[in-house]
PDB file of C-alpha atoms in Angstrom:
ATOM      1  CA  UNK D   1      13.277   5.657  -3.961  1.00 91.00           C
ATOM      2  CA  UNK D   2       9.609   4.717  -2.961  1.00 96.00           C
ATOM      3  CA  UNK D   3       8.076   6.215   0.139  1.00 97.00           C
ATOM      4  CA  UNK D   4       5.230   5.698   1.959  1.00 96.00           C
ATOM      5  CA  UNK D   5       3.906   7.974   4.799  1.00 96.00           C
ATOM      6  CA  UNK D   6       2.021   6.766   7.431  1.00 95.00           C
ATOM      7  CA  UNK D   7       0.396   7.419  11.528  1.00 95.00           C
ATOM      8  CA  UNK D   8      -2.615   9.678  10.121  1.00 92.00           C
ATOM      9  CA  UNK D   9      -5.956   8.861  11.245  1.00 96.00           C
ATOM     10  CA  UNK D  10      -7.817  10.787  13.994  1.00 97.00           C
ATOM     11  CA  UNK D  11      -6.133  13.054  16.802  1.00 97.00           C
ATOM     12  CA  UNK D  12      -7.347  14.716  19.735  1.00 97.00           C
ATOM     13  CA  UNK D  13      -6.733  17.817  20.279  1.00 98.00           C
ATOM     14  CA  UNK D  14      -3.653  19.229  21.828  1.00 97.00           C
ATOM     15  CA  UNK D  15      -1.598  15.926  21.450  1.00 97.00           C
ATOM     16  CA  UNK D  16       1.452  15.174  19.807  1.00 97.00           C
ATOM     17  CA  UNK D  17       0.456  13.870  16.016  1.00 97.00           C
ATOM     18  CA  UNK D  18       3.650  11.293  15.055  1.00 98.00           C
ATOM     19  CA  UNK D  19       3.772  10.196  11.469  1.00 98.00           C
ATOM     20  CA  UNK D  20       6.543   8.082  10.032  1.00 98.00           C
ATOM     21  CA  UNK D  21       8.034   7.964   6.407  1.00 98.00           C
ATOM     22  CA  UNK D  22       9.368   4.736   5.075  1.00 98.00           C
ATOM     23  CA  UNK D  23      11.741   4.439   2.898  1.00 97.00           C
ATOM     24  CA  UNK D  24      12.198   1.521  -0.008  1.00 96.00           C
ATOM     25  CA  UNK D  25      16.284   2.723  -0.849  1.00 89.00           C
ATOM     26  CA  UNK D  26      19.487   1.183  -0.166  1.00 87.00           C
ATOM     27  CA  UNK D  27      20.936   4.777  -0.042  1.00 92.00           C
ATOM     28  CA  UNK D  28      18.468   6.486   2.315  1.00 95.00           C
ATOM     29  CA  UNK D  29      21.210   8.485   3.840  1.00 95.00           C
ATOM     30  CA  UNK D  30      21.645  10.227   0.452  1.00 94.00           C
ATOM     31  CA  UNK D  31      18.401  11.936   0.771  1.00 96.00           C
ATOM     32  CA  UNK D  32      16.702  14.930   1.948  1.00 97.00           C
ATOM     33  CA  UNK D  33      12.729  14.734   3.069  1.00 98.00           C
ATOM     34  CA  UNK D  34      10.903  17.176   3.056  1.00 98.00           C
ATOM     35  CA  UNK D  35       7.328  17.301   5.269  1.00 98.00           C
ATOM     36  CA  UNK D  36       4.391  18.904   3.208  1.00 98.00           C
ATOM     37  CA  UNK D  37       0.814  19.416   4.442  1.00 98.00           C
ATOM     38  CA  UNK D  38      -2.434  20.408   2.382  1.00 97.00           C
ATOM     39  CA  UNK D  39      -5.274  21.640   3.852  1.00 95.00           C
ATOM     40  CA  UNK D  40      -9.084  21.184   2.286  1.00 90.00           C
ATOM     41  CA  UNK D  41      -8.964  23.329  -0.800  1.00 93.00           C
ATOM     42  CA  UNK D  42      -5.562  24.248  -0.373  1.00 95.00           C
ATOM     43  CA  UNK D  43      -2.403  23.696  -2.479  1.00 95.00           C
ATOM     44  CA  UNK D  44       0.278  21.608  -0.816  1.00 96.00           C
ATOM     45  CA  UNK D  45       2.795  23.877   1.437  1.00 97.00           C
ATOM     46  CA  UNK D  46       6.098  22.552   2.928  1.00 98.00           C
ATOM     47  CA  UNK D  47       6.427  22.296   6.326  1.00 98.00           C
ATOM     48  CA  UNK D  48       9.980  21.547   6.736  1.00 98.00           C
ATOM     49  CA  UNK D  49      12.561  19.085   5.674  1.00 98.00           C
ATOM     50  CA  UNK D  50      15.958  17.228   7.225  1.00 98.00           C
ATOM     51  CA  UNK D  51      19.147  16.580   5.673  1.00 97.00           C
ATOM     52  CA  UNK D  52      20.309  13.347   4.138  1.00 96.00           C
ATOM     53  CA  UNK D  53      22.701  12.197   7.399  1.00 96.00           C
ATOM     54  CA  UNK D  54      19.953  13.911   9.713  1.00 96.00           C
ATOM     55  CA  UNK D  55      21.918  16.391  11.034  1.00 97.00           C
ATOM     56  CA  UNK D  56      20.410  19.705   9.669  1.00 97.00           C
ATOM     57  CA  UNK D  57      16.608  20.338   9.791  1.00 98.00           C
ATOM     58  CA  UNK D  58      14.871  23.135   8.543  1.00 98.00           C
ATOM     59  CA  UNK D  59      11.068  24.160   9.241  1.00 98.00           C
ATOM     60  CA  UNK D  60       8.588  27.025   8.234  1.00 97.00           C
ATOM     61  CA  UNK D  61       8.561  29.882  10.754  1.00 97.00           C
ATOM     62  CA  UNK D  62       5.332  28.963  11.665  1.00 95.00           C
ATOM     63  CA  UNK D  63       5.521  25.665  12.989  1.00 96.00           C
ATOM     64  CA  UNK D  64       9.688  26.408  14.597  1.00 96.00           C
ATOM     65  CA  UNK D  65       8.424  25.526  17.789  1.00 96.00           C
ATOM     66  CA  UNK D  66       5.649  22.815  17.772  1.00 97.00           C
ATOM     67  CA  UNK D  67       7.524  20.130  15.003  1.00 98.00           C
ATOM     68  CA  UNK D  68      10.123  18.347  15.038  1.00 98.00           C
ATOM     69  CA  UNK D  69      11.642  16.331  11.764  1.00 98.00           C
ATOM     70  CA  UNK D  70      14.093  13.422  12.620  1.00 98.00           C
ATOM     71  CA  UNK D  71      15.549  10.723  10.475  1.00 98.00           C
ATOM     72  CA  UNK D  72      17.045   7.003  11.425  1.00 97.00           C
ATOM     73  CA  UNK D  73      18.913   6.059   8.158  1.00 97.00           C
ATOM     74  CA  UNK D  74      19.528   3.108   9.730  1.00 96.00           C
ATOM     75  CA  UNK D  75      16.047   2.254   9.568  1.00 97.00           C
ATOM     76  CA  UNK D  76      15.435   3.939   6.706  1.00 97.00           C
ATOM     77  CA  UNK D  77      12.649   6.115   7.953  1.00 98.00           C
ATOM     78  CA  UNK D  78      12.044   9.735   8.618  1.00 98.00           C
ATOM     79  CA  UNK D  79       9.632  11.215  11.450  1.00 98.00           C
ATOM     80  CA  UNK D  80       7.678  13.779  12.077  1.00 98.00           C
ATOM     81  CA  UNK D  81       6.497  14.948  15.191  1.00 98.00           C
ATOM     82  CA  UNK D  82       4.309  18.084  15.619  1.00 98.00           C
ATOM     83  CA  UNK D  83       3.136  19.225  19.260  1.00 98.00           C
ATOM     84  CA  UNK D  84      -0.337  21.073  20.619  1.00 97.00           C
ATOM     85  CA  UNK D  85      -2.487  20.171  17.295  1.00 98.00           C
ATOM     86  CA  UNK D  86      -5.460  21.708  16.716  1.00 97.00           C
ATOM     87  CA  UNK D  87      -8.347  21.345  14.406  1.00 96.00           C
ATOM     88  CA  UNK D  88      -6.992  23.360  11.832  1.00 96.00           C
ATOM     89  CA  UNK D  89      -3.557  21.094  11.728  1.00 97.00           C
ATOM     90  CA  UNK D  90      -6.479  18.410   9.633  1.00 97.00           C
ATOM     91  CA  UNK D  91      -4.804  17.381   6.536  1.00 97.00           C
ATOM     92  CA  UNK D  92      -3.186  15.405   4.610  1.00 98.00           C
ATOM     93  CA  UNK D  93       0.168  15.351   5.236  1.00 98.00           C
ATOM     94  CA  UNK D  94       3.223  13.975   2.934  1.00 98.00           C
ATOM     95  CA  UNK D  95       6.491  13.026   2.673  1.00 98.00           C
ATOM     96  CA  UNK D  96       9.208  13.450  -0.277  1.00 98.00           C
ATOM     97  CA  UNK D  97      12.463  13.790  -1.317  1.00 97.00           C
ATOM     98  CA  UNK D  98      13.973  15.432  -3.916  1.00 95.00           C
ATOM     99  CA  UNK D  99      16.617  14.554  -6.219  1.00 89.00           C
ATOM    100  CA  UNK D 100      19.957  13.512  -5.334  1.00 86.00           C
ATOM    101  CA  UNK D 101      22.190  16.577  -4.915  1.00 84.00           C
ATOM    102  CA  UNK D 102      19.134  19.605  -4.780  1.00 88.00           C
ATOM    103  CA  UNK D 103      19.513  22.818  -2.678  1.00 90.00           C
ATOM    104  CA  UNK D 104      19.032  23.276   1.165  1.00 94.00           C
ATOM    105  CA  UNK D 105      16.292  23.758   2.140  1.00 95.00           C
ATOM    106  CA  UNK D 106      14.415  22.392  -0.741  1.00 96.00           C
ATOM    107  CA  UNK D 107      10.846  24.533  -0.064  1.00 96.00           C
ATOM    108  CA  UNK D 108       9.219  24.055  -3.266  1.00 95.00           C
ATOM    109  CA  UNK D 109       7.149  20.999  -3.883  1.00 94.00           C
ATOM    110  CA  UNK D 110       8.348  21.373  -7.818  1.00 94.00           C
ATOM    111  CA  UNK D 111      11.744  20.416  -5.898  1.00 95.00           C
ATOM    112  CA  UNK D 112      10.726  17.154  -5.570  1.00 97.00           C
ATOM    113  CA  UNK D 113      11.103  13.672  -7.478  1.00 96.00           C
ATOM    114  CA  UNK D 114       9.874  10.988  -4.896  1.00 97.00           C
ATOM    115  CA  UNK D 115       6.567  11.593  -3.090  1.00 97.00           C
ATOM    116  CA  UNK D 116       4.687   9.017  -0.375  1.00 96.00           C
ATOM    117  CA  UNK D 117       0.980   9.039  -0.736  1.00 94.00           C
ATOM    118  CA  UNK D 118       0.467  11.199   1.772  1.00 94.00           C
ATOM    119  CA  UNK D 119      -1.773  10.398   5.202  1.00 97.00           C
ATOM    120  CA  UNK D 120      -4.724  11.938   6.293  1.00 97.00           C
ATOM    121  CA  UNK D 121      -4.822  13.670   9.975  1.00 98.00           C
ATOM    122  CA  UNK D 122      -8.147  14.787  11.580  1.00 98.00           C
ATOM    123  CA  UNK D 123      -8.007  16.699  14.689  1.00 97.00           C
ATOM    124  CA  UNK D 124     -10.720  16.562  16.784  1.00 96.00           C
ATOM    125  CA  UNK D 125     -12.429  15.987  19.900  1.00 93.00           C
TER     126      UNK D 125
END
């Protein structure tokens, strides 16, 4: 499956940042994605990740209230919605899915097989 990320670019403060993840897959309902971010410096860190039908969604305690992960298989494209940024939400952020049949929630990026090439998001004013 081939992904590509997209919707980075610059965002002002306190906004709702909306990326998109598009899926090249005949089977996109088969997969998991899984949201990563990585700061300046930073290793990559998973920010959450919905299920294959889009029914189950899992996210870091840290961001439980602000994001929001959804997924149109009929589209083939997962979202990702995250509420109130803030200057230090600026990063590049990816999307990815692991291989067919891995454990829920799959946290670690090692977990993963397919990766987009991952958008850049600036917060500022």
């Amino acid at each position: 499956v081939q992904l590509q990320a997209s919707g980075g670019g610059w965002v002002q403060p306190g906004r709702t940042l909306v990326l998109s993840c598009a899926a090249t897959t005949y089977t996109f309902s088969d997969y998991i994605i899984g949201w990563f971010r990585q700061f300046p410096g930073k290793h990559r860190e998973f920010v959450g990740a919905i299920s294959g039908d889009g029914g189950t969604t899992f996210y870091v305690d840290a961001e439980k209230v602000r994001l929001t992960i959804s997924k149109d298989n009929a589209k083939n494209v997962a979202y990702f919605q995250m509420r109130s940024v803030a200057p230090e939400d600026t990063a590049v952020y990816y999307c990815a899915a692991p291989h067919l049949g891995s454990s829920w929630p799959p946290r670690n990026a090692g977990e993963y097989t397919y990766w987009g090439q991952g958008t850049l998001v600036t917060v500022s004013s």
